[in-house]
XYZ file of C-alpha atoms in Angstrom:
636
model
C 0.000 0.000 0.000
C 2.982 2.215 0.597
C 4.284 2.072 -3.213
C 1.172 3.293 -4.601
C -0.472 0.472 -5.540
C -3.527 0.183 -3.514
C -4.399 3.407 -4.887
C -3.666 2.505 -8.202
C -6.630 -0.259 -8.130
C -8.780 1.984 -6.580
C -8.755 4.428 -9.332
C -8.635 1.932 -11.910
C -11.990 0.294 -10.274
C -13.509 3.887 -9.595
C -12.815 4.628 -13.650
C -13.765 1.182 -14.981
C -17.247 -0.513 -15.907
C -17.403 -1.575 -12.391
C -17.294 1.373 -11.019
C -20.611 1.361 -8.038
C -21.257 -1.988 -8.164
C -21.060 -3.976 -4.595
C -17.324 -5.316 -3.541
C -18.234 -8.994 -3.751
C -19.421 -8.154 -7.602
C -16.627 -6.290 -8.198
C -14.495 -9.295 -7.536
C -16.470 -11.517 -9.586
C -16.112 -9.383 -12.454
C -12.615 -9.447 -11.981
C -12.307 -12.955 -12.246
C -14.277 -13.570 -15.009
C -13.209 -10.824 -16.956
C -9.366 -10.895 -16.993
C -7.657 -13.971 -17.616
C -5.504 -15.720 -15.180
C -2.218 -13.566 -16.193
C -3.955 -10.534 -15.050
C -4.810 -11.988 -11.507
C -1.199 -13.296 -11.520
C -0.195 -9.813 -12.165
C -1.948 -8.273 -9.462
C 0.441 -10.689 -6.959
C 3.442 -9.668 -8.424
C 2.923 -6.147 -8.298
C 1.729 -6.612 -4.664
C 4.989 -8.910 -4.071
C 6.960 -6.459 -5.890
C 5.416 -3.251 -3.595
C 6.815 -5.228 0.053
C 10.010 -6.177 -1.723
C 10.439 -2.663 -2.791
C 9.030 -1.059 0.737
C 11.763 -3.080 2.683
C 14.583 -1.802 0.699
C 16.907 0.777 2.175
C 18.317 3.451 0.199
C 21.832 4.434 2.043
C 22.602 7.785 1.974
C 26.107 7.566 3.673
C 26.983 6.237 -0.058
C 26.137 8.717 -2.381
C 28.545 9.500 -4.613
C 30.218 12.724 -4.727
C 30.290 15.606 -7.399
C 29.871 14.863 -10.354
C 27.047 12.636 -9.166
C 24.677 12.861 -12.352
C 24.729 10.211 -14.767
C 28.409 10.559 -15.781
C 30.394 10.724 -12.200
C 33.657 11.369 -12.222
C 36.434 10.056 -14.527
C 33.658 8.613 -16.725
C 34.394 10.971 -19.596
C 37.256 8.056 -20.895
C 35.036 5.873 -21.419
C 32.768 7.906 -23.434
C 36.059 9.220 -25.120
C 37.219 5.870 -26.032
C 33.661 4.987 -27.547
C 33.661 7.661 -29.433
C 36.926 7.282 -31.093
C 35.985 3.626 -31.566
C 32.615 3.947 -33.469
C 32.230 6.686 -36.078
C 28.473 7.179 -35.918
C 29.005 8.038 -31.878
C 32.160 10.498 -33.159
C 29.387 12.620 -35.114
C 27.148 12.908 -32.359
C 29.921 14.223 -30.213
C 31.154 16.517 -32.820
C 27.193 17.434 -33.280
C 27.070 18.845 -29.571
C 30.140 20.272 -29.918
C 28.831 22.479 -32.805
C 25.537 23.525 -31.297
C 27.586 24.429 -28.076
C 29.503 26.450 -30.111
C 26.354 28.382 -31.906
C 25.411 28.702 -28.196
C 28.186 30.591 -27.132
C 26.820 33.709 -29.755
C 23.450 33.825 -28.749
C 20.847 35.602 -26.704
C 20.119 34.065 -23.146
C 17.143 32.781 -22.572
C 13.833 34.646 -21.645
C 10.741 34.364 -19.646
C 8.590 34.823 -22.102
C 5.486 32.701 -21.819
C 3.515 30.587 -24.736
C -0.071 30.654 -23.410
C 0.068 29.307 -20.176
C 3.344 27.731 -20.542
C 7.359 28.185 -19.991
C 8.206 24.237 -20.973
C 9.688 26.262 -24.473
C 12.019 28.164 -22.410
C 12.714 25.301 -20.117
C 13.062 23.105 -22.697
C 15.994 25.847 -24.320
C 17.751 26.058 -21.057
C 17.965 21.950 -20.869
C 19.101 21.523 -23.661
C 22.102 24.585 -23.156
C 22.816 23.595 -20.121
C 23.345 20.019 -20.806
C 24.971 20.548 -23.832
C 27.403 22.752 -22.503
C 28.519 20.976 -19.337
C 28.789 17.890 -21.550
C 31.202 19.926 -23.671
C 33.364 21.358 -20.828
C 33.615 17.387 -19.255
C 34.599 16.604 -22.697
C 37.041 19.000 -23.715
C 37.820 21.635 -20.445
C 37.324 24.259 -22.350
C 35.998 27.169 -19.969
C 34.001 29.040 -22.689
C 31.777 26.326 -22.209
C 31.680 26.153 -18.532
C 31.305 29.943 -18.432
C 28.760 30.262 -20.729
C 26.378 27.459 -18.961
C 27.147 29.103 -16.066
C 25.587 32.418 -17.535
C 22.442 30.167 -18.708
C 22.354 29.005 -15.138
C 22.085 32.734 -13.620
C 19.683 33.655 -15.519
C 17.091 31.402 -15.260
C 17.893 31.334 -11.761
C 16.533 34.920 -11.223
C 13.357 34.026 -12.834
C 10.996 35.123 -10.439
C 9.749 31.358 -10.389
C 9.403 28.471 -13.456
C 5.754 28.412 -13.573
C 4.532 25.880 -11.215
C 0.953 25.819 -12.148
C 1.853 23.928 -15.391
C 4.764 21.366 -13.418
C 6.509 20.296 -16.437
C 8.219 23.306 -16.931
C 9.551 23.194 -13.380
C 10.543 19.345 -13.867
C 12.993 20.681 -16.759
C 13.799 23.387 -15.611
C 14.795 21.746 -12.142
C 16.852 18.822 -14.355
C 18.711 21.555 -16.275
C 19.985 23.648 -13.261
C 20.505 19.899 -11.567
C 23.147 18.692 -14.130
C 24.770 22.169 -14.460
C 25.158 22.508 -10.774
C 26.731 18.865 -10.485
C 28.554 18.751 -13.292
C 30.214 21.849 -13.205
C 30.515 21.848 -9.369
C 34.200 22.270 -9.188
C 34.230 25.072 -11.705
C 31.383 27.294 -9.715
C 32.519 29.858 -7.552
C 30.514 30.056 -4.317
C 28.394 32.500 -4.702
C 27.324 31.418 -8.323
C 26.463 28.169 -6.243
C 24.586 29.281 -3.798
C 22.554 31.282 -6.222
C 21.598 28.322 -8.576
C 21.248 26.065 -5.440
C 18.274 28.224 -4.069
C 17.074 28.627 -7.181
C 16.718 24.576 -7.116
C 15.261 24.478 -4.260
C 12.955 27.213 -3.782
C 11.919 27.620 -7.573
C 11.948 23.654 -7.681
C 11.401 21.287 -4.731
C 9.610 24.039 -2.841
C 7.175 24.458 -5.454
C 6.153 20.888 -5.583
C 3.276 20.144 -2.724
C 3.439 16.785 -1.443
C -0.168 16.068 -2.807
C 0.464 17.668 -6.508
C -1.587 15.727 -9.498
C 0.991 14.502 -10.898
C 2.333 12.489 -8.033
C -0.822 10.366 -8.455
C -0.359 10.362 -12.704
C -0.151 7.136 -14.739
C 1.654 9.236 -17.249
C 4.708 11.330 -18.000
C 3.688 13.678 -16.064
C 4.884 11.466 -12.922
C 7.976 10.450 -14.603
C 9.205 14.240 -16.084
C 8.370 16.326 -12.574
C 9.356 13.155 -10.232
C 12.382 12.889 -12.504
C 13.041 16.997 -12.486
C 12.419 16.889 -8.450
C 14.510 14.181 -7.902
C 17.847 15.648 -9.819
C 17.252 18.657 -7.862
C 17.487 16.844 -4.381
C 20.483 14.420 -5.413
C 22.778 17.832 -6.792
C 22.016 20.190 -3.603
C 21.515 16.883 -1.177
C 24.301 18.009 1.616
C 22.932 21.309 2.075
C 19.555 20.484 2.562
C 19.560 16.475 3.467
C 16.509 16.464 5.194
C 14.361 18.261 2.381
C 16.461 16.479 -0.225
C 15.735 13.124 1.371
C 11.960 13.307 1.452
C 11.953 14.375 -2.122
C 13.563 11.093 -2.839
C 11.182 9.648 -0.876
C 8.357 10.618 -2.193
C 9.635 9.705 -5.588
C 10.172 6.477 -4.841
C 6.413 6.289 -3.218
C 4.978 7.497 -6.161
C 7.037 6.609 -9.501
C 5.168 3.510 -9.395
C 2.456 4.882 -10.301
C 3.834 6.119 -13.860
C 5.399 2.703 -13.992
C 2.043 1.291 -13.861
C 0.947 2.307 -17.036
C 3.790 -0.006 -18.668
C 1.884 -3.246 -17.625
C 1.405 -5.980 -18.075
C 3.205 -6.681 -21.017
C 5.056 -3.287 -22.096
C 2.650 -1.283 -23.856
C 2.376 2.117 -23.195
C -1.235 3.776 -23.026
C -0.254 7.399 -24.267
C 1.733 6.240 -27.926
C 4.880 6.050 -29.176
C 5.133 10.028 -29.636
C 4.638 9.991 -25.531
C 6.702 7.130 -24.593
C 9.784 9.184 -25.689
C 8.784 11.708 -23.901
C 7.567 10.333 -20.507
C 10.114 7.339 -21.201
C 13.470 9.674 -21.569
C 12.404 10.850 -17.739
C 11.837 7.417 -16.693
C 15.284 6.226 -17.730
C 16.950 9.892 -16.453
C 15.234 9.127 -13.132
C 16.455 5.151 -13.111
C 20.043 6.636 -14.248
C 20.636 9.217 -11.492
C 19.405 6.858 -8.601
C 22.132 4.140 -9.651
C 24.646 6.999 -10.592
C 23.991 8.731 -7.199
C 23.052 6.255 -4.681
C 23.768 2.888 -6.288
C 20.649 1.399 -6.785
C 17.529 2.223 -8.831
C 14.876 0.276 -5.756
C 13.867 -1.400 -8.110
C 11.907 0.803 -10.325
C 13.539 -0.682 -13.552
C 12.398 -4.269 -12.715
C 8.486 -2.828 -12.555
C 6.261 -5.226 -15.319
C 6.378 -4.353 -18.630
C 8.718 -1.314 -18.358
C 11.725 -2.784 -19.669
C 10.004 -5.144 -22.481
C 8.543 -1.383 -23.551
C 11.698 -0.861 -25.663
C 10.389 -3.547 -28.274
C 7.012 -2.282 -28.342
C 8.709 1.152 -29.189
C 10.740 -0.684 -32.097
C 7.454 -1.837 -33.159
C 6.048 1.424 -33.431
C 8.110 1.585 -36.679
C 6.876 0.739 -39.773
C 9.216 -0.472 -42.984
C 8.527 3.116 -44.323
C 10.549 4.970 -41.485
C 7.125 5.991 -40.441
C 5.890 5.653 -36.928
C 2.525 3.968 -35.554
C 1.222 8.004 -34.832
C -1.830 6.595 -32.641
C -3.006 9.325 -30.072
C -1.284 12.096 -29.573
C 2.001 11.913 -31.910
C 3.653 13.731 -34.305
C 5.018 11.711 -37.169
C 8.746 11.327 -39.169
C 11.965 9.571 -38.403
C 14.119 10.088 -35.022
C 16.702 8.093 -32.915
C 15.701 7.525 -29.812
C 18.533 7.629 -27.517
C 17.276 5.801 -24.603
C 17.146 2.739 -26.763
C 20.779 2.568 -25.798
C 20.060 2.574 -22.256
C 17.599 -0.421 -22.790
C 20.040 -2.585 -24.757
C 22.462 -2.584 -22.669
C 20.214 -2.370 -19.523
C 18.446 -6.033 -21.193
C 21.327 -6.941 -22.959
C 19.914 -7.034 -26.176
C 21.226 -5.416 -28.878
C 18.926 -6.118 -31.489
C 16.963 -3.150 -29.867
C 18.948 -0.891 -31.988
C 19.067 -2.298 -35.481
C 16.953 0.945 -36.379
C 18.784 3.678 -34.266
C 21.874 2.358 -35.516
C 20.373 2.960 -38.950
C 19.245 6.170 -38.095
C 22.718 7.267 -36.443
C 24.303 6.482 -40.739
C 22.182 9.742 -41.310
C 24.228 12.693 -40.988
C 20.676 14.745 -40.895
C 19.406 12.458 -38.334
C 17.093 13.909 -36.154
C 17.039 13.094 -32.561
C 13.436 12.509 -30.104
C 14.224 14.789 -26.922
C 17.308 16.296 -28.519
C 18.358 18.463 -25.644
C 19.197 14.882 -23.920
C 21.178 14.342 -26.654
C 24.400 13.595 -24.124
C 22.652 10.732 -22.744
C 22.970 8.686 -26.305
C 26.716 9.001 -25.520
C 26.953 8.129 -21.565
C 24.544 5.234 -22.288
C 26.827 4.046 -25.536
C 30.070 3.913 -23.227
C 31.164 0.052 -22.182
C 28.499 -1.021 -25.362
C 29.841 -2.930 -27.840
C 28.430 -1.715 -30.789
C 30.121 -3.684 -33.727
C 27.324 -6.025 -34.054
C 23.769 -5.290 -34.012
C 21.806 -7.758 -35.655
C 17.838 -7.328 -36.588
C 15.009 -8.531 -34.126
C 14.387 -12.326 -34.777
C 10.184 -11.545 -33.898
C 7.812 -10.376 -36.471
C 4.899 -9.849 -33.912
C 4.218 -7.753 -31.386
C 0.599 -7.838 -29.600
C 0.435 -5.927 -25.616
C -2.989 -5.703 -23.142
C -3.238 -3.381 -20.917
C -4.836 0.201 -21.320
C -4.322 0.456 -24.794
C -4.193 -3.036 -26.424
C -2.319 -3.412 -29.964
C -1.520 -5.766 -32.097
C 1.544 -4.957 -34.471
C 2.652 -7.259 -37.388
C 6.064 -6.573 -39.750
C 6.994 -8.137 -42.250
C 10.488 -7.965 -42.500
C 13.489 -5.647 -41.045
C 15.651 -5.473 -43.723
C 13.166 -3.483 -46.565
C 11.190 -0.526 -46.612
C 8.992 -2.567 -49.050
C 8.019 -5.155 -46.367
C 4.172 -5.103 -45.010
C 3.177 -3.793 -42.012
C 0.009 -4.276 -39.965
C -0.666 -1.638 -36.703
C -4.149 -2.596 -35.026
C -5.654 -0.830 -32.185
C -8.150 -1.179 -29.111
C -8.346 1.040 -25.820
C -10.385 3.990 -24.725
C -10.867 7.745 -25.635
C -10.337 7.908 -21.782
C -6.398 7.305 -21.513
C -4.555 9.999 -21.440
C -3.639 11.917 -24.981
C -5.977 9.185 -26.635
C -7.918 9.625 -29.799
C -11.365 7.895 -30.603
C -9.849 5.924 -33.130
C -10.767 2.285 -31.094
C -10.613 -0.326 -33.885
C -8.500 1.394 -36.242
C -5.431 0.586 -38.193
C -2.139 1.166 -40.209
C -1.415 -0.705 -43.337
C 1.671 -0.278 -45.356
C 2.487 -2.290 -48.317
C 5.707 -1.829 -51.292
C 6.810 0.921 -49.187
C 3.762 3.258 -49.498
C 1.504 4.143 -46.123
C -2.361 3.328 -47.679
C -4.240 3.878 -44.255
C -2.840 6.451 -42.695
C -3.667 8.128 -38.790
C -3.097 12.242 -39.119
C -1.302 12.472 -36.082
C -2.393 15.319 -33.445
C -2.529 18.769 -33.384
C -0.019 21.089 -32.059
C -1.826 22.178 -28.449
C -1.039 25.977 -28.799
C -2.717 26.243 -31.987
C -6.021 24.856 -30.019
C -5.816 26.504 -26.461
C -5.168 29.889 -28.042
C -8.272 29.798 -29.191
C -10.173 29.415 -26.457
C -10.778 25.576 -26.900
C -10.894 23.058 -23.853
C -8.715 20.277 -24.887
C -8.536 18.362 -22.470
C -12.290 18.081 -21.544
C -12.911 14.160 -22.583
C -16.390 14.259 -21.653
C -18.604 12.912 -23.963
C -19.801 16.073 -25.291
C -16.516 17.947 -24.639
C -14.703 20.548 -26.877
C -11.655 17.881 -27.515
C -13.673 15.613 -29.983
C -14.676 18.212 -31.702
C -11.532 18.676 -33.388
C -11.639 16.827 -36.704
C -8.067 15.010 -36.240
C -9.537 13.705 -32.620
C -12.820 12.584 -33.206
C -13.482 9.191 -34.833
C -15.222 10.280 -37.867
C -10.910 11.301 -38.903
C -9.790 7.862 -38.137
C -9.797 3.927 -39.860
C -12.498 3.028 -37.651
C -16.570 2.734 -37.648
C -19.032 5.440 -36.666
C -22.649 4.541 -36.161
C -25.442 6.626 -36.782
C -22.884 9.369 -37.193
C -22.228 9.331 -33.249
C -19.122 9.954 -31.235
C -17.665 7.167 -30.111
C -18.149 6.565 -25.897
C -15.940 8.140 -23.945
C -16.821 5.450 -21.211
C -15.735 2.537 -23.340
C -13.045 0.198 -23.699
C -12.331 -1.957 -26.666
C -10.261 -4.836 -26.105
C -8.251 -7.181 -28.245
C -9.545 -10.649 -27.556
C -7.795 -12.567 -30.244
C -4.493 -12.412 -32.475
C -3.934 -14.397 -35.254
C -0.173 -15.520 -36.140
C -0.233 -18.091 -39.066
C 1.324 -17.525 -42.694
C -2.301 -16.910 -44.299
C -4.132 -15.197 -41.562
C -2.072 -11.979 -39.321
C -3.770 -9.507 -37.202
C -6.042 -9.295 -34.609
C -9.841 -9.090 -33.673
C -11.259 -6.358 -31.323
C -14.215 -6.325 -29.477
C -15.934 -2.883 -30.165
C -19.339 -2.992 -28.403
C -18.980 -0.916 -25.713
C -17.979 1.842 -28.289
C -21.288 1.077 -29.855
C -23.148 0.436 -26.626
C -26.247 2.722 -27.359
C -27.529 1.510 -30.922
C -25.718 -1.984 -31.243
C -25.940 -5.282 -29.393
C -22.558 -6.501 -30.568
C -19.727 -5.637 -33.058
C -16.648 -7.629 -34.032
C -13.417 -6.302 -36.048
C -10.935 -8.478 -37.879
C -8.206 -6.870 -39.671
C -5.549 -9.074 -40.591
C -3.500 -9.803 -43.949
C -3.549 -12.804 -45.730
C -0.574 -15.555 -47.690
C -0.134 -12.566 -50.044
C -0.096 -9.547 -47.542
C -3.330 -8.339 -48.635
C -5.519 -6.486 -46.446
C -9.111 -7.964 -45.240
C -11.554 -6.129 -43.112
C -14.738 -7.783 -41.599
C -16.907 -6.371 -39.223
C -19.565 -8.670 -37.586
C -22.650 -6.261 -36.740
C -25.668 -7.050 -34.377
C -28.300 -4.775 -34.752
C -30.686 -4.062 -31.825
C -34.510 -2.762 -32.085
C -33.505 -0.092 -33.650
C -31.872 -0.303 -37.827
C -28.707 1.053 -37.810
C -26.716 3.688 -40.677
C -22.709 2.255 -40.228
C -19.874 4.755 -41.658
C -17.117 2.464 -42.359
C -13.515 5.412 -42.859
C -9.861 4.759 -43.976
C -7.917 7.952 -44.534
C -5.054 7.424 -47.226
C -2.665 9.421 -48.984
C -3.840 7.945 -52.005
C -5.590 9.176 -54.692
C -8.698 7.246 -55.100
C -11.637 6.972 -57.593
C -14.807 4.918 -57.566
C -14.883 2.195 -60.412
C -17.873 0.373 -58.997
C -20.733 0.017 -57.141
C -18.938 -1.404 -54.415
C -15.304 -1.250 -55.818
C -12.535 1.723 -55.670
C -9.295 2.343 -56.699
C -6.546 3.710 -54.976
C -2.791 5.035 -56.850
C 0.185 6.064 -55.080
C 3.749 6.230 -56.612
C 3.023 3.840 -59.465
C 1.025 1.372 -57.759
C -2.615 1.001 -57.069
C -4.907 -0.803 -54.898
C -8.250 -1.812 -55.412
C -10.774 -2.214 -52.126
C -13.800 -4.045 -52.445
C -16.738 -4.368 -50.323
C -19.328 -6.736 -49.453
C -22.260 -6.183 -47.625
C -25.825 -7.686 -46.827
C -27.360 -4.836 -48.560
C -26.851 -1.582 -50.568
C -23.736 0.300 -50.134
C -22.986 4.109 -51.131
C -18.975 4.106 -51.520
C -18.196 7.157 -50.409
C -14.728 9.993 -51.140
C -14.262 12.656 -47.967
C -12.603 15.481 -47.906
C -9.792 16.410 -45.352
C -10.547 19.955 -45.852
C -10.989 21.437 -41.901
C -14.557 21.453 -40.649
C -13.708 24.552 -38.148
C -11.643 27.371 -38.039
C -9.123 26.151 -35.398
C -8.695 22.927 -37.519
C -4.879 22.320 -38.964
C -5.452 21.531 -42.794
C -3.995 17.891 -44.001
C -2.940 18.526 -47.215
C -2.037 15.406 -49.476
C -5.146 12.857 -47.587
C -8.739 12.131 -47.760
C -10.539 9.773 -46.718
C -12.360 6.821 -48.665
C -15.068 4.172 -47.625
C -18.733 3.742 -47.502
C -22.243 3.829 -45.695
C -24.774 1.533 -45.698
C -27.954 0.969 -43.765
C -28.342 -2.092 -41.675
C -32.140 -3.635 -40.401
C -32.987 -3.799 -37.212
C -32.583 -7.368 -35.013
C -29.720 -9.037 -37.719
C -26.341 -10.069 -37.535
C -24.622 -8.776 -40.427
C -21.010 -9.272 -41.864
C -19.376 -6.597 -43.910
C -16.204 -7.263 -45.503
C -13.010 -5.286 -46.970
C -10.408 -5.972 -48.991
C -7.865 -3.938 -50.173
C -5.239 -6.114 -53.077
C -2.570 -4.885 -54.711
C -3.486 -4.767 -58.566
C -0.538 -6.529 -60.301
């Protein structure tokens, strides 16, 4: 109970279908509703929560200045990886550069973006670390001096704005790793003014009940991680302070860990697990740099097998699996490197070691760009071979089934499938949806999300995920914009939860079949998805339909980059770069195949040039079972 985790089924219950219903039900439903790994699940975690409780973090032993991730006399080993791999000798030299185009320009501002500072926070991170990274590297005092200047001036901020944390959980990790790294260099008064900036502008800010510390998200991992930083770099001139701050990480980081289980998928998207992730691993880091152990938090279900679902999340193309909240196009993900060598496994970076050929590669968190480099040293990275799996299929929150074809060709077929709820954080309503990719082109796209600021500014209430709330109304969000259903031109529930209740593995049949009535729960008594590709990687859609008293209209979407033109009265055709497709429906009745445009319904819609969106309607009787089917086959 002390790690969280009581409180962690409590919410879960009070948030879930069973939410009001008598205890002795609530068990019941348990049982019979999760399978046997779940309930086995539940033990471990609670096993895991007394192991955890009865560990003793020693204090006597933490390590002295630098303290941070690199302690002291670990620049050689970086060094010597660096001049033993070439792709690791460009990052360095990268950094190096940008340092150097810091030195020339203006110091950072407060100068807000809405009701946010992250921007600025996110500058001075990335400066900071930089910088001290290239004073470790090279002793070169321009670069010490000049982080130090960074370091001032943020410090006489009048605060970091606390009422959006993130900005403080940066900001704190900047100052954090400037302040240790550079301790030697700082004279004492320069010290003492970025150490009360860290703690009054930082840990002081942070109530012991904030949100966040009760967040299955990044939240929980970015301001725990930010907090935490702060107390290890000024811990022996405030211990006591320092020490409950580690506490109280430790108390609550489970919580973010959480959302990893069972099976390491995580809820929020790939765009968010490099986000909340990179904190996660910065948090694990410092405990074992600083006080030799991480409690455990690294050994928490699912969180280290979430490095393969994030390899999944790429598709032949270079493209990403952009579910939820994510922006799409190519980047190395540096704390892939901390996984592999964390797991041992080095077939977690066949891609980033692809990516790192690219002189242009672009990086996800770039201002931890040092990390790639720490986590690199004592790796050998002369033989990275390509995942031996093909499938990857997770539970949990948000349940997907992922199939690839091959590693080796941007031309193999790829298969993304997804369940979960508009609920979970950053989600979409896009239950039942999915990614298809086939000789290299993207056919069934997801648009990705749209930038916040662009939304907030104005006036709109993003994050209101009630059913009738302002977030669905944006056309990317709502599930009329996705490769899903809609009936009777409804939103989908906000209440529901689709779940993945069957994958399918052989040579002639991959994917995976999702149970979508509770997304249909007012004017449906039951509907069934199967997506999967067959011997020849083509893509089949069937959707088994249930009609109640009530007949039934059923919008059936995929949004493609295609062009597309309708050759039948239940056929289209779809070109891209020279090859075409041609989808085919069948249905009980009439269909109306149907072309949408991506044109923006509202003013504070972002336009998505180079889509639309092709499918059909069709009008199902009341009290039948229906079947429609899809194809989509390549045209030879």
């Amino acid at each position: 109970a002390k790690r969280g985790n009581t409180a962690f089924l409590a919410d879960w219950i009070s948030t879930s279908p069973y939410s009001g219903r008598p205890p002795s039900m609530i068990y019941l439903s348990i049982f019979y509703k999760f399978r046997l790994q779940r309930i086995i699940l539940l033990l471990v975690l609670a096993f895991y929560s007394l192991v955890l409780c009865a560990q003793f973090v020693d204090y006597e032993r933490i390590t002295p200045h630098p303290r941070l991730l690199l302690t002291q006399g670990g620049e050689e080993a970086v060094k010597k990886s660096i001049a033993t791999f070439p792709s690791l000798l460009k990052v360095h030299k990268r950094i190096l550069e940008e340092s150097d185009e810091i030195l020339i320009q203006q110091m950072a501002e407060r100068v807000m973006e809405g009701k946010r500072l992250l921007s600025v926070s996110r500058l001075a991170l990335k400066r900071i670390f930089y910088l001290s990274y290239a004073y470790r590297m090279t002793k070169e005092e321009k670069y010490a001096y000049r982080a130090t200047q960074e370091m001032l001036s943020v410090s006489r901020f009048p605060d970091w704005n606390p009422s959006h944390f993130l900005d403080v959980g940066e900001m704190v990790l900047a100052l954090s790793i400037g302040y240790d790294w550079l301790y030697e260099y700082l004279e004492s008064e320069t010290r003492s003014i970025v150490r009360d900036a860290i703690v009054e502008k930082g840990l002081d800010a942070a109530a012991p009940d904030e949100w966040f510390y009760r967040a299955a998200s990044n939240w929980n991992s970015v301001c725990n991680a930010g907090l935490l930083y702060g107390a290890l770099a000024v811990f022996e001139d405030v211990p006591d302070k320092a020490k409950k701050i580690i506490e109280r990480c430790l108390l609550t980081n489970p919580k973010a860990l959480s959302a990893y289980g069972p099976d390491g998928g995580y809820p929020e998207g790939f765009h968010y697990w490099g986000y909340g992730t990179s904190f996660q691993v910065l948090l694990i880091a410092a405990l074992e740099s600083a006080l030799g152990t991480d409690a455990g938090l690294s050994e928490y279900p699912g969180f280290l097998e979430s490095a393969r679902f994030m390899e999944f999340m790429t598709a032949p193309s270079g493209e990403y699996f952009n579910f939820s909240d994510a922006v799409n196009g190519v980047r190395c993900n540096m704390m892939m490197f901390w996984f592999a060598k964390k797991m041992g496994d080095l077939s977690l970076l066949w891609l980033e070691n692809q990516y790192l050929e690219n002189p242009s590669v672009c990086f996800a968190e770039d201002r931890l760009l040092p990390c790639l480099l720490i986590f690199c040293a004592h790796q050998d990275l002369s033989n990275i071979q390509p995942p031996s799996c093909h499938f990857w299929h997770n539970s949990g929150k948000t349940p997907v089934f992922i199939y690839r074809g091959g590693w080796n060709s941007k031309e193999d077929s790829y298969l993304a499938v997804k369940g979960g709820s508009p609920l979970t954080s950053h989600a979409h309503m896009d239950a039942g949806s999915f990614i298809y990719e086939r000789k290299g082109i993207r056919w069934a796209i997801d648009l990705g999300m749209q930038n916040y600021l662009s939304l907030e500014s104005r006036g709109i209430n993003l994050w209101d995920q009630s059913q009738e709330g302002q977030r669905w109304g944006v056309f990317r969000l709502g599930n009329m914009a996705h490769n899903t259903l809609t009936i009777n031109n409804k939103r989908h529930l906000v209440n529901s939860y689709a779940s993945i209740n069957r994958i399918y593995k052989s040579e002639d049949m991959k994917g995976a079949e999702v149970d979508l009535i509770s997304v249909f729960a007012d004017d449906m008594e039951k509907v069934v998805r199967i997506i999967y590709l067959n011997e020849e990687d083509d893509l089949i859609v069937k959707d088994e339909l249930v009609t109640g008293e009530k007949e039934a209209l059923v919008t059936w979407i995929m949004v493609t980059p295609a062009e597309a033109k309708i050759i039948g009265k239940n056929q289209m055709e779809l070109a891209k770069d020279g090859h075409r497709m041609l989808l085919t429906v069948i249905a009980p009745g009439d269909v109306e195949m149907k072309l949408w445009s991506n044109e923006p319904l509202h003013a504070f819609d972002e336009p998505n040039p180079g889509s639309m969106r092709v499918g059909f309607e069709t009008h199902l009787l009341a009290n039948r079972k229906n079947l429609l089917k899809v194809t989509l086959n390549l045209i030879r």
